[in-house]
Short mmCIF file of C-alpha atoms and ligand atoms in Angstrom, two decimals:
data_model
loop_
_atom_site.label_atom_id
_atom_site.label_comp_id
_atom_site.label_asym_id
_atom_site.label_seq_id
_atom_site.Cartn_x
_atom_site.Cartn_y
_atom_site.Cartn_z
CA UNK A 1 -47.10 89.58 -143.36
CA UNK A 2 -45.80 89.71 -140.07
CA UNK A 3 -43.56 86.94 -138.72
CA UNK A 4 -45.85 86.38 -135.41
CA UNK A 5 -49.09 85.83 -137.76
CA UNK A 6 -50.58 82.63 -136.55
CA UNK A 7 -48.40 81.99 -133.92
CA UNK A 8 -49.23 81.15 -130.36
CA UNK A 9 -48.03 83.44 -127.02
CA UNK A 10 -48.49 82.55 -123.93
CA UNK A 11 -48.13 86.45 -122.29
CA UNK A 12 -47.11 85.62 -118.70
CA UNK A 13 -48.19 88.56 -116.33
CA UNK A 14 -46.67 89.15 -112.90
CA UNK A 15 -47.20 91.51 -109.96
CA UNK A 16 -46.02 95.03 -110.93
CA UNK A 17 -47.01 98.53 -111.65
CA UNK A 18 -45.90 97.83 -115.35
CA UNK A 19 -48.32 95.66 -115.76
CA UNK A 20 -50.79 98.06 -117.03
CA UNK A 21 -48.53 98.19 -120.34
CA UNK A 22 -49.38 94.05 -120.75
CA UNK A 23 -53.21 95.43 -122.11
CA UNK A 24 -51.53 97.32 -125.10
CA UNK A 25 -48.80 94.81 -125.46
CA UNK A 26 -51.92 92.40 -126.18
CA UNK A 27 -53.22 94.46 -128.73
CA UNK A 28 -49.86 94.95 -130.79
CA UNK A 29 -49.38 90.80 -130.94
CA UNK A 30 -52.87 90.39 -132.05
CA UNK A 31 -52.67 93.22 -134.43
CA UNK A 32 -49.54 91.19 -135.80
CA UNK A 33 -51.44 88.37 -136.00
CA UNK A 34 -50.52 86.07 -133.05
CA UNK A 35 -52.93 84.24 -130.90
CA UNK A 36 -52.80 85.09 -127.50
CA UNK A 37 -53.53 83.52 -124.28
CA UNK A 38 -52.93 85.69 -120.82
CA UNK A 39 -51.38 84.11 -117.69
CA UNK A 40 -51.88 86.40 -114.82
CA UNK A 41 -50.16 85.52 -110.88
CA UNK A 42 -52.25 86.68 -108.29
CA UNK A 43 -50.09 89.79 -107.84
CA UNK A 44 -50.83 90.76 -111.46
CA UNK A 45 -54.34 91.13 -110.69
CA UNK A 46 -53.98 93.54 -108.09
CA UNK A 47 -52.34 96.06 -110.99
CA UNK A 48 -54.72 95.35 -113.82
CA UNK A 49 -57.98 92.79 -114.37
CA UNK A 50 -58.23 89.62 -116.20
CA UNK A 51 -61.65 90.82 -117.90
CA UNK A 52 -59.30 93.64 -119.46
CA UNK A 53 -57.01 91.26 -120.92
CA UNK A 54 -59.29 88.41 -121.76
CA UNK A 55 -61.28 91.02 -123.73
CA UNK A 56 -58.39 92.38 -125.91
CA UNK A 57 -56.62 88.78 -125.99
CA UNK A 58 -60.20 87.20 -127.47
CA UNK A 59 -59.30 84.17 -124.73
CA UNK A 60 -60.20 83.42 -121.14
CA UNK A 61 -57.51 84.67 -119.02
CA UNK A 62 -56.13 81.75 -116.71
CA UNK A 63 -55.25 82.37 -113.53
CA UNK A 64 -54.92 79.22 -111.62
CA UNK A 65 -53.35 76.11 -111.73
CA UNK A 66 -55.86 74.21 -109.33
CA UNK A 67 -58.92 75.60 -111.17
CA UNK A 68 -60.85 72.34 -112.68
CA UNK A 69 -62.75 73.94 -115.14
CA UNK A 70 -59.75 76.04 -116.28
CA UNK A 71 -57.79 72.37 -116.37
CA UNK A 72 -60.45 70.26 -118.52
CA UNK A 73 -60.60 73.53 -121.45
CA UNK A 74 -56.91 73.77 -121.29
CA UNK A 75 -54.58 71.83 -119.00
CA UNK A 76 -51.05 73.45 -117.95
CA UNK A 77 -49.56 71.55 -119.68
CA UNK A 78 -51.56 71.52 -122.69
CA UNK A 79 -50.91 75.83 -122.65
CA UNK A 80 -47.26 74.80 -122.01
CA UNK A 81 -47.07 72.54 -125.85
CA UNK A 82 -49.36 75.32 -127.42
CA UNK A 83 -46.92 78.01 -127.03
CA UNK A 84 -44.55 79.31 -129.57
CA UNK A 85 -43.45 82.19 -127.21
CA UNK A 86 -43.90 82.18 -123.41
CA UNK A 87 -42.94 85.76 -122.69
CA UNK A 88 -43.26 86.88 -119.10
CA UNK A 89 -44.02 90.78 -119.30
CA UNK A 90 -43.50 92.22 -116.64
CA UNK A 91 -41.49 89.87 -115.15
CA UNK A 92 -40.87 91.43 -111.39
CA UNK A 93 -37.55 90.42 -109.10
CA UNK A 94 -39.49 88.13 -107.10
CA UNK A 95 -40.72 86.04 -110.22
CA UNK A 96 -37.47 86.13 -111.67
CA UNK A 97 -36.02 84.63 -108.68
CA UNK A 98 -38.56 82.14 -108.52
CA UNK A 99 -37.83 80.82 -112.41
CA UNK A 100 -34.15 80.95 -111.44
CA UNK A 101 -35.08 78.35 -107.86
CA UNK A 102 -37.13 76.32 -110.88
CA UNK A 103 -39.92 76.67 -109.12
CA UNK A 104 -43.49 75.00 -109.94
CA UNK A 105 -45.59 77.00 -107.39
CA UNK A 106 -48.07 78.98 -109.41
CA UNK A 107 -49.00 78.58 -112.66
CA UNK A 108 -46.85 80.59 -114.44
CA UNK A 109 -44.14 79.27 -112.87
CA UNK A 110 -45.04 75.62 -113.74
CA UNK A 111 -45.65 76.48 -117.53
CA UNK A 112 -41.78 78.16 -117.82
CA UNK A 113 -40.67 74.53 -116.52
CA UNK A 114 -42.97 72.83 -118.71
CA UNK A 115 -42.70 74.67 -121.80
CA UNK A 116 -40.42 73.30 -124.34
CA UNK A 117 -40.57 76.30 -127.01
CA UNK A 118 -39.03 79.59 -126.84
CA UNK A 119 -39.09 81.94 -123.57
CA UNK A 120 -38.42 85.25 -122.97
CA UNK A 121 -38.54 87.59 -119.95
CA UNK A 122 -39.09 91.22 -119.84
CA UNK A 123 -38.01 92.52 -116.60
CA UNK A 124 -39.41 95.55 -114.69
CA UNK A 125 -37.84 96.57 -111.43
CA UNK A 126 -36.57 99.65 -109.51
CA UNK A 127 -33.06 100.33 -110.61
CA UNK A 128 -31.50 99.25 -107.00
CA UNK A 129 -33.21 96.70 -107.42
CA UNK A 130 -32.24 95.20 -111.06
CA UNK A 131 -29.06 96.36 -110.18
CA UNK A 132 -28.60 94.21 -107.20
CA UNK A 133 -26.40 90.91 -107.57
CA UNK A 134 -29.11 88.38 -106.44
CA UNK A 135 -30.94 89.73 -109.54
CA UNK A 136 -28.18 89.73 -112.21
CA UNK A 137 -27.13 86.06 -111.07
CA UNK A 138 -30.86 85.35 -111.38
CA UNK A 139 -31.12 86.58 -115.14
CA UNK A 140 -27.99 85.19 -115.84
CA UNK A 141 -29.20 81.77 -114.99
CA UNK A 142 -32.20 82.05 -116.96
CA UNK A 143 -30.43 83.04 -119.93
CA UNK A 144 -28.31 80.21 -119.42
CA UNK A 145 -30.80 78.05 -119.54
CA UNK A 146 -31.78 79.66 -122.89
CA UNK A 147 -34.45 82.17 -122.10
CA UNK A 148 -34.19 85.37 -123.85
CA UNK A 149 -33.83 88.72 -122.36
CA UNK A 150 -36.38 92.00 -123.68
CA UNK A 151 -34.56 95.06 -121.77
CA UNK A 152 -34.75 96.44 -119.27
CA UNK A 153 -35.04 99.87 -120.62
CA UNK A 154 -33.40 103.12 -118.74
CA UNK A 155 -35.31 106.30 -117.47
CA UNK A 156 -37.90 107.62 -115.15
CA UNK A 157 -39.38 105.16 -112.41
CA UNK A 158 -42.84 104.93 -110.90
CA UNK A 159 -41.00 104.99 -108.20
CA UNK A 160 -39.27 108.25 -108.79
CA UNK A 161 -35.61 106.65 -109.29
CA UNK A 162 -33.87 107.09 -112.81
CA UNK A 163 -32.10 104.37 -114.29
CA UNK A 164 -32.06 100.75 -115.60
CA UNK A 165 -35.43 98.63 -114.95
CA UNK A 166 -38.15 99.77 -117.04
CA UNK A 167 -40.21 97.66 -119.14
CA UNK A 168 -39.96 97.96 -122.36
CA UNK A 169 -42.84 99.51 -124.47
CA UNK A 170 -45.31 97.68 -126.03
CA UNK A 171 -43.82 98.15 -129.74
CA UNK A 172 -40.88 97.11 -128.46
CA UNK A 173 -41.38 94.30 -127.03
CA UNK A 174 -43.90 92.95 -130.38
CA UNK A 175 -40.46 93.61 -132.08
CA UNK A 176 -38.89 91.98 -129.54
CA UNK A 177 -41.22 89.20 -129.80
CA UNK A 178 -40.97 89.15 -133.63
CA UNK A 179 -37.76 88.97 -133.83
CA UNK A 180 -37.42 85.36 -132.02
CA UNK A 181 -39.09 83.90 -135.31
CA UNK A 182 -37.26 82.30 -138.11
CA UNK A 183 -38.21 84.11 -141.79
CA UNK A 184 -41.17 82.92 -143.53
CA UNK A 185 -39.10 79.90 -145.10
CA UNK A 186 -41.81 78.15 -146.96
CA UNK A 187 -43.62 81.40 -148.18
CA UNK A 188 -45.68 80.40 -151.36
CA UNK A 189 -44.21 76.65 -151.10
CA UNK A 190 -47.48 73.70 -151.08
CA UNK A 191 -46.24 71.21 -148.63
CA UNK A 192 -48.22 67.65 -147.86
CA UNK A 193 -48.03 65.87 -145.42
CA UNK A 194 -49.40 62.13 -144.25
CA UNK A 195 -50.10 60.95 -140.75
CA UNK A 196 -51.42 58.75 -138.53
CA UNK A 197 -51.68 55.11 -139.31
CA UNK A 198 -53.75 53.47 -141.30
CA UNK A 199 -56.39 50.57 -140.77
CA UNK A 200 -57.08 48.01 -142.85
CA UNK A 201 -60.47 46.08 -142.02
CA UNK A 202 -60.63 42.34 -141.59
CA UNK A 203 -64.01 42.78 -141.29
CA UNK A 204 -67.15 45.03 -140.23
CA UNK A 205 -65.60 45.47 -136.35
CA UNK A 206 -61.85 44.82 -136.61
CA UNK A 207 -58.86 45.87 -138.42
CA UNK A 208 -54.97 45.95 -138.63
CA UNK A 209 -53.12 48.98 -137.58
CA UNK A 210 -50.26 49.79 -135.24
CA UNK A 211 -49.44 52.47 -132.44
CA UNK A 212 -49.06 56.23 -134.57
CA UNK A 213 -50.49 58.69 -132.99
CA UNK A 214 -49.94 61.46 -135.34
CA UNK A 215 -48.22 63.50 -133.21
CA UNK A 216 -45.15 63.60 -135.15
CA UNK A 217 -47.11 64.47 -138.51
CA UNK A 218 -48.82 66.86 -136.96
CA UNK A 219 -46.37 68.91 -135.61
CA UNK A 220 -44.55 68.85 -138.95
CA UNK A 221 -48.05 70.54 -140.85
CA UNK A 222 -47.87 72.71 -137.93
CA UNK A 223 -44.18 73.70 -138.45
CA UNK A 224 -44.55 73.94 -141.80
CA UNK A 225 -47.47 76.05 -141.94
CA UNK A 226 -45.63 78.40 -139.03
CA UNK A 227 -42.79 78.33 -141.87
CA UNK A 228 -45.79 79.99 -144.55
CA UNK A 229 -46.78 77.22 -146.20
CA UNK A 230 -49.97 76.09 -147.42
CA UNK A 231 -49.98 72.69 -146.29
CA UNK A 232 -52.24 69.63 -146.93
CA UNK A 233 -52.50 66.97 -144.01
CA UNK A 234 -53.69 63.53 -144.85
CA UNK A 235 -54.34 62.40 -141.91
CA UNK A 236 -55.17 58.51 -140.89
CA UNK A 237 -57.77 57.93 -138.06
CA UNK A 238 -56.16 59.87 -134.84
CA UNK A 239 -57.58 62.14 -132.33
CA UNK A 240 -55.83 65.05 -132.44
CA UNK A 241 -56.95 68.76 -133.48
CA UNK A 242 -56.29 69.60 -137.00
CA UNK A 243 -53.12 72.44 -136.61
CA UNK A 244 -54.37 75.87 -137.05
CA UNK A 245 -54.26 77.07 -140.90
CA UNK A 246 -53.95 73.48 -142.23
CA UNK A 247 -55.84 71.76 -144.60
CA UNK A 248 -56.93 68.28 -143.20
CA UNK A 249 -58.27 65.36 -145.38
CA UNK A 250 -59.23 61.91 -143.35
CA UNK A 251 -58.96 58.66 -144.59
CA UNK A 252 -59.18 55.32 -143.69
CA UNK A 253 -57.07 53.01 -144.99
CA UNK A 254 -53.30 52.63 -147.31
CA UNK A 255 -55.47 52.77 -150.43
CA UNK A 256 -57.95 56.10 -149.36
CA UNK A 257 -54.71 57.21 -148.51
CA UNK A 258 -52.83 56.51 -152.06
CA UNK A 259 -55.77 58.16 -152.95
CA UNK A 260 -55.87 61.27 -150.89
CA UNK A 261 -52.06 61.88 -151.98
CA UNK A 262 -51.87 61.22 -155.65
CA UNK A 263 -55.05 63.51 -156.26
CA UNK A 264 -52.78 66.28 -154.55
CA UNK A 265 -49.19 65.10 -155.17
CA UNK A 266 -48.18 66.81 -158.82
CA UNK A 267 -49.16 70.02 -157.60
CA UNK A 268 -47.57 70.03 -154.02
CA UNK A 269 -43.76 71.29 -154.21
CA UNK A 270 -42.93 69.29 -150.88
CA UNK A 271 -43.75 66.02 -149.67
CA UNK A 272 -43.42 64.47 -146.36
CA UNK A 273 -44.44 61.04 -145.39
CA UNK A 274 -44.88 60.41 -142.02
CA UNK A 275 -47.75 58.13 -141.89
CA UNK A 276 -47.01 55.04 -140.71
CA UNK A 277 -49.18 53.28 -143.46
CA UNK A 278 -49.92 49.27 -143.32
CA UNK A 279 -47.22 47.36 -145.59
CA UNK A 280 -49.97 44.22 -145.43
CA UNK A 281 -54.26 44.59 -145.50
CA UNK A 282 -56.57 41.44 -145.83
CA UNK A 283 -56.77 39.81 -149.53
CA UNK A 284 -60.63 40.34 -148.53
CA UNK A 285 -62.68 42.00 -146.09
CA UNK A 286 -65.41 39.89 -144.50
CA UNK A 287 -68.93 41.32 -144.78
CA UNK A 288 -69.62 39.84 -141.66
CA UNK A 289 -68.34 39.52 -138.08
CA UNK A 290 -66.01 36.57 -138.27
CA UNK A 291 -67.79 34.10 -136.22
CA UNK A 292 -64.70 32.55 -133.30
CA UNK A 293 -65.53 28.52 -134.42
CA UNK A 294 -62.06 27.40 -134.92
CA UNK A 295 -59.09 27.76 -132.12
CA UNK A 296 -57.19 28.91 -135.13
CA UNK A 297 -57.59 31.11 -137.91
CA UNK A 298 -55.87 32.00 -141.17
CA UNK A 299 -55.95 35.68 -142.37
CA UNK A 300 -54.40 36.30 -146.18
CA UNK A 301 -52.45 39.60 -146.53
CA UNK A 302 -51.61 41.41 -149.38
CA UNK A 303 -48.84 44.04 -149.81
CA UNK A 304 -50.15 47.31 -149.86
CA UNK A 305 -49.51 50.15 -152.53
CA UNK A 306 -46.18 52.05 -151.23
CA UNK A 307 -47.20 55.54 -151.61
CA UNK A 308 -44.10 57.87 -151.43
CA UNK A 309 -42.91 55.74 -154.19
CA UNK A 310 -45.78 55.94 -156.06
CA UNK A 311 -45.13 60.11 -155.47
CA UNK A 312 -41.57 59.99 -156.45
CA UNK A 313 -42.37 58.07 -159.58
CA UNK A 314 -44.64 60.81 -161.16
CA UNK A 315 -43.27 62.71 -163.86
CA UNK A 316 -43.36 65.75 -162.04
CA UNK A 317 -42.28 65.05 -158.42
CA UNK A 318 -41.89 67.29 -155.05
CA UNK A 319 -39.19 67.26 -153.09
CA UNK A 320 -39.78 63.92 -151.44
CA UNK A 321 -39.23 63.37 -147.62
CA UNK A 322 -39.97 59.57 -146.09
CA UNK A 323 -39.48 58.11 -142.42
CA UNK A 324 -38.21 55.35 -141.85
CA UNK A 325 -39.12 53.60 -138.64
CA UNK A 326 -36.88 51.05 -137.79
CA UNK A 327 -35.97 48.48 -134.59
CA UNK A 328 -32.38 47.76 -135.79
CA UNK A 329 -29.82 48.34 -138.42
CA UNK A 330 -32.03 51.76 -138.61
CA UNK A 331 -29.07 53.67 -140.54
CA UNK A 332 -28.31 51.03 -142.41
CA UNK A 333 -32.43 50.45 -143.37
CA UNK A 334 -32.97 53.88 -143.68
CA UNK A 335 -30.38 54.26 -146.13
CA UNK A 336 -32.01 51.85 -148.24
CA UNK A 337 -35.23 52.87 -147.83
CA UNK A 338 -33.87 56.29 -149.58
CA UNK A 339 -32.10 54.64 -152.72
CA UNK A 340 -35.22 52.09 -153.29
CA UNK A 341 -38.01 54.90 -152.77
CA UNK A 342 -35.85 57.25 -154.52
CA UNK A 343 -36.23 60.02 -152.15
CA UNK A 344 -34.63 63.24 -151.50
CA UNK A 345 -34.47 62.92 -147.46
CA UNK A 346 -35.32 60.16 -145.34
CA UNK A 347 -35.65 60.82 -141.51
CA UNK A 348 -34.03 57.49 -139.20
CA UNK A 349 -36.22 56.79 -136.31
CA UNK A 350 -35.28 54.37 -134.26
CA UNK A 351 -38.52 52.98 -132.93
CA UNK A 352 -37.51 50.44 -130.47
CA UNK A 353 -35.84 53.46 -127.59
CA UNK A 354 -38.27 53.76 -124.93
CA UNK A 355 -39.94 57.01 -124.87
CA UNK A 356 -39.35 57.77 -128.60
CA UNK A 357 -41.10 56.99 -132.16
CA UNK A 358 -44.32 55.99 -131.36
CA UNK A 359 -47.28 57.57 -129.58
CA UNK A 360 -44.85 59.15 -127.34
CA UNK A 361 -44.25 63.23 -126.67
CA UNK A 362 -40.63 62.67 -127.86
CA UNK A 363 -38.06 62.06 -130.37
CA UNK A 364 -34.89 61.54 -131.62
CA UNK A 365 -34.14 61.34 -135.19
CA UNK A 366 -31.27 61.31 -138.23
CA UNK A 367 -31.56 63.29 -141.08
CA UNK A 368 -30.11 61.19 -144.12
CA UNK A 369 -29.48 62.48 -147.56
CA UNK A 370 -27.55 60.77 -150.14
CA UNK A 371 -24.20 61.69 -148.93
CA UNK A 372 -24.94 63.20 -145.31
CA UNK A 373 -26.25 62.27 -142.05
CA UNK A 374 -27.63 64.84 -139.48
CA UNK A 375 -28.39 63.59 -136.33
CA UNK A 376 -31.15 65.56 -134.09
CA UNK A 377 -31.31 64.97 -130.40
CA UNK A 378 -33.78 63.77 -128.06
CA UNK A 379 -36.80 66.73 -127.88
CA UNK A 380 -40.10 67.48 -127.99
CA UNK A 381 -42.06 66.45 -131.16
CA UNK A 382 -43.39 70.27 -131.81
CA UNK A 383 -39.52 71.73 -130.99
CA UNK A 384 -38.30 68.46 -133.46
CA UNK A 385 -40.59 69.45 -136.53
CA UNK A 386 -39.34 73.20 -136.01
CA UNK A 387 -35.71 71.83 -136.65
CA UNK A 388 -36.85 69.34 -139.11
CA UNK A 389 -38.88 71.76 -141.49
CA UNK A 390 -36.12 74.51 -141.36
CA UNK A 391 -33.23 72.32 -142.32
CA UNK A 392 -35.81 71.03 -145.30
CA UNK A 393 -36.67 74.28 -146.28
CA UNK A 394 -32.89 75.44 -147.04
CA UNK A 395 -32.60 71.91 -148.95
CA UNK A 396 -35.77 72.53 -151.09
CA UNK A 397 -34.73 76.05 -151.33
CA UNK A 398 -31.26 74.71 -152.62
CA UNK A 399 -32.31 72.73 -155.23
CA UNK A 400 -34.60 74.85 -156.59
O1 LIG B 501 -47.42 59.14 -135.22
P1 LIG B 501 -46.48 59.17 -134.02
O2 LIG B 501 -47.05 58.41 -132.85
O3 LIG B 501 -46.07 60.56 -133.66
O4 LIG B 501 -45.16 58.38 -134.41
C1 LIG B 501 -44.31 58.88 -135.39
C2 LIG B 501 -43.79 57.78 -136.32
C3 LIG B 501 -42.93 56.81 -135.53
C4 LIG B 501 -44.97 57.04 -136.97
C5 LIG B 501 -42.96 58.52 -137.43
O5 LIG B 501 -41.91 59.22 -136.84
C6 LIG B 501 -42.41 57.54 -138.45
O6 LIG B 501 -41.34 56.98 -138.28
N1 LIG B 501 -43.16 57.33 -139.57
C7 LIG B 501 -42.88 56.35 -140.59
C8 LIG B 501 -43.46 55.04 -140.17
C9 LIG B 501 -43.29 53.95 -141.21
O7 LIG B 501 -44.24 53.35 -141.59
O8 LIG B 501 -42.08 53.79 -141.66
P2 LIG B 501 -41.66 52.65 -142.76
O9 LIG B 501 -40.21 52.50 -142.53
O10 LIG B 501 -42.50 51.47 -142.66
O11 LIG B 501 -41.94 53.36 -144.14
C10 LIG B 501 -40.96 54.13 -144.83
C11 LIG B 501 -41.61 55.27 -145.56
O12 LIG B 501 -42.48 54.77 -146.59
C12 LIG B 501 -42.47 56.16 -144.70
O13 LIG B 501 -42.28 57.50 -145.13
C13 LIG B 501 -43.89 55.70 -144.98
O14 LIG B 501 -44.83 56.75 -144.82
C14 LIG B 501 -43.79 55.26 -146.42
N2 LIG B 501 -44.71 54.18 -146.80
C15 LIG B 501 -44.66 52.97 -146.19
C16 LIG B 501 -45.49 51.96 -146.61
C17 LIG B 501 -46.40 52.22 -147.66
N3 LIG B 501 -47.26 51.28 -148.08
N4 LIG B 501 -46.44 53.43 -148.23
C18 LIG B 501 -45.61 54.42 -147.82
O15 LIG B 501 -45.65 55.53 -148.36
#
C-alpha cells in the first residue's frame, strides 16, 4: 500500500506554463491513494482550468479566498488543518518570492502561512531566472523555515533555454511527495482510542461535564490511522467529524463509555485514553426537571468507574497510554497517575497554560514512562498526535 493512501494534499497551483503537468500530477496522488484538493492563483488559470482539475481531483477546485460559498464548505483555514502535504507545483519566481515576504495576499499564499503540516515547493522557472540570487535567497529562506524542496530538474525550456528550472515530472514528484511520509508504523496494529468528555445527567435537561472538545483525541485516531492502524474511537458527545478511515462509537456518559471500551479492549493491541471522563456522576438521576424551590440545593456524587484501569487490569492488556490533565504538580501527578493506573505511558498536560489542554487548537505535552520524560513543545494538536503516535509506535514496537 502506498504511503500517501488516505492522506490529504493540498496541490497549490501557480501561474506557469508547467502547470499543465499539475492535471497528471493529480492523477498519480489519487492513484496512490491520497485525497486531493486543488488551489489554483489566478495566474494558474490562465495555463490550465479548474473544471480540469476538479474533475480528476474528485473536489471543487478553490480559487478564492473572499468567495463565501467557497468559505462556509471549507474555510482557509479549515483546508490549511486538513492538509498533510501542501505542495505548491509549479511554484513560479514570483510566488516563491511572495512565500519568502510571508505574504497573505491570495489564497494560496495565506494557506502556506496557515498551514501547520508539511510543505513542499516544486519550482519551475527559466534557468536565468532560478539562477538569479533574489531567487536562491528566496528558496533558501523557505527551506529554512522548513519547507521542502522537489527539483528543479535540468534540460530543455519552453522557453528555448537549457538548464536548471524545470518541473519535475509527475512520477517524480508523487515520489517526491511519498517520500515526506513516515513508514506505515502501526500496519496491522488495533489501536483505541477515547475522547471527548463525558456527561453525566442530573436530570432529564442538565448534566455534569467539563470543557474537552475532542480535538486532541481526534487527531490521535487520525494519526494513528495515517500510521495504518485500524483504530476504534469512542468518542463522548463532541461536534467534530469522525477522522477519515476510523471507526467511531458515541456514548454518553463514564459508564456507556466503560462499556464501549471493555467490549473492545482485549482485542485492541494499543490503548489510548484521552477522554476526559467524569471522576463524579449523580448517586441518582431525577426523572424530572428539578423544580428551583430552595435557594440551595444538595447534589450526591458518586465516583465513577476509572476505565484505563479497568483496561490495564484485564488479563490480557494493550499497551496502555493515559493523560493526565493536571493544574499543578502535573509531573509530579502524572507520575502517579502512571504507577496507580499501571500504565505503560502517561502524557503530562498541563491544563491551567492559556491556550493549551482544553478546547484549544494547541498543545504542549510530556511524555512520561517509568524511567523517562520526553517533553514535546507547544504545536498544533494534528502536528502533536503525529509526534505522539510515532514515538508510541517504536515503544509498542519495542516491547513486542
Ligand atoms: O479534548 P480536548 O479539548 O482536545 O482537550 C484535550 C484534553 C485536555 C482533554 C486531553 O489532552 C487530556 O488531558 N485528557 C485527559 C483528561 C483527564 O480526564 O485526565 P485525568 O487526569 O482526570 O485522568 C487520567 C487518565 O485516566 C486519563 O487517561 C483519563 O482518560 C483516565 N480516566 C479518568 C477517569 C476515569 N473515570 N476513567 C478514566 O479512564
Amino acid at each position: 500500500m502506498s504511503r500517501l493512501n488516505n492522506r490529504h494534499i493540498v496541490l497549490g497551483i501557480t501561474g506557469g506554463i508547467a502547470a499543465y503537468k499539475a492535471a497528471e500530477l493529480v492523477r498519480r496522488l489519487k492513484e496512490r491513494g491520497a485525497h486531493v484538493h486543488v488551489v489554483m492563483t489566478e495566474a494558474a488559470q490562465e495555463f490550465i482550468r479548474p473544471l480540469t482539475l476538479q474533475a480528476l481531483s474528485g473536489n471543487p477546485v478553490h480559487t478564492s479566498l473572499l468567495d463565501p460559498e467557497a468559505e462556509a464548505a471549507m474555510g482557509h483555514i479549515e483546508l490549511a488543518r486538513w492538509a498533510d502535504l501542501l505542495l505548491i507545483a509549479p511554484a513560479s519566481a514570483d510566488f516563491i518570492a511572495k512565500l519568502a515576504g510571508g505574504h497573505a495576499d491570495n489564497l494560496l499564499s495565506t494557506l502556506w502561512l496557515a498551514c501547520q503540516s508539511r510543505k513542499a515547493i516544486a519550482p519551475a522557472m527559466n534557468q536565468a531566472m532560478w539562477a538569479d540570487a533574489a531567487t536562491q535567497r528566496n528558496m533558501a529562506l523557505l527551506a529554512q523555515g522548513g519547507a521542502q524542496v522537489f527539483g528543479p530538474a535540468a534540460g530543455d525550456q519552453a522557453c528555448g533555454d537549457v538548464g536548471l528550472g524545470r518541473m519535475l515530472e509527475a512520477v517524480q514528484l508523487a515520489d517526491a511527495a511519498e517520500g515526506q511520509f513516515q513508514s506505515r508504523l502501526l500496519d496491522g496494529v488495533s489501536v483505541l482510542i477515547t475522547a471527548g468528555p463525558t456527561r453525566e445527567a442530573i436530570d432529564p435537561v442538565r448534566y455534569i461535564s467539563n470543557h474537552s472538545s475532542g480535538k486532541m483525541g481526534y487527531a490521535l485516531a487520525r494519526a494513528a490511522a495515517n500510521a495504518g492502524a485500524s483504530v476504534t474511537l469512542v468518542s463522548g458527545p463532541v461536534s467534530l467529524p469522525t477522522p477519515e478511515s476510523v471507526d467511531r462509537v458515541d456514548v454518553t456518559s463514564a459508564q456507556d463509555m466503560l462499556e464501549a471500551v471493555m467490549s473492545r479492549a482485549q482485542g485492541s493491541d494499543i490503548f489510548i485514553g484521552c477522554a476526559a471522563v467524569a471522576d463524579y456522576r449523580p448517586v441518582a438521576v431525577a426523572e424530572q426537571k428539578i423544580k428551583k424551590n430552595d435557594d440551595t440545593m444538595q447534589l450526591q456524587l458518586v465516583k465513577n468507574p476509572d476505565i484505563i484501569s479497568a483496561v490495564t487490569a484485564l488479563a490480557q492488556r494493550p499497551f496502555a497510554v493515559g493523560f493526565a490533565a493536571e493544574t499543578e504538580q502535573v509531573l509530579e501527578h502524572a507520575r502517579g497517575k502512571l504507577e496507580r493506573k499501571l500504565l505503560d505511558v502517561i502524557i503530562a498536560n498541563n491544563v491551567a497554560v492559556q491556550g493549551i489542554g482544553f478546547n484549544s487548537d494547541n498543545n504542549e505535552v510530556v511524555l512520561v514512562t517509568a524511567n523517562d520524560q520526553q517533553p514535546l513543545p507547544l504545536m498544533g494538536k494534528q502536528q502533536l498526535a503525529d509526534a505522539l503516535i510515532e514515538r508510541l509506535a517504536a515503544m509498542y514496537r519495542g516491547r513486542a
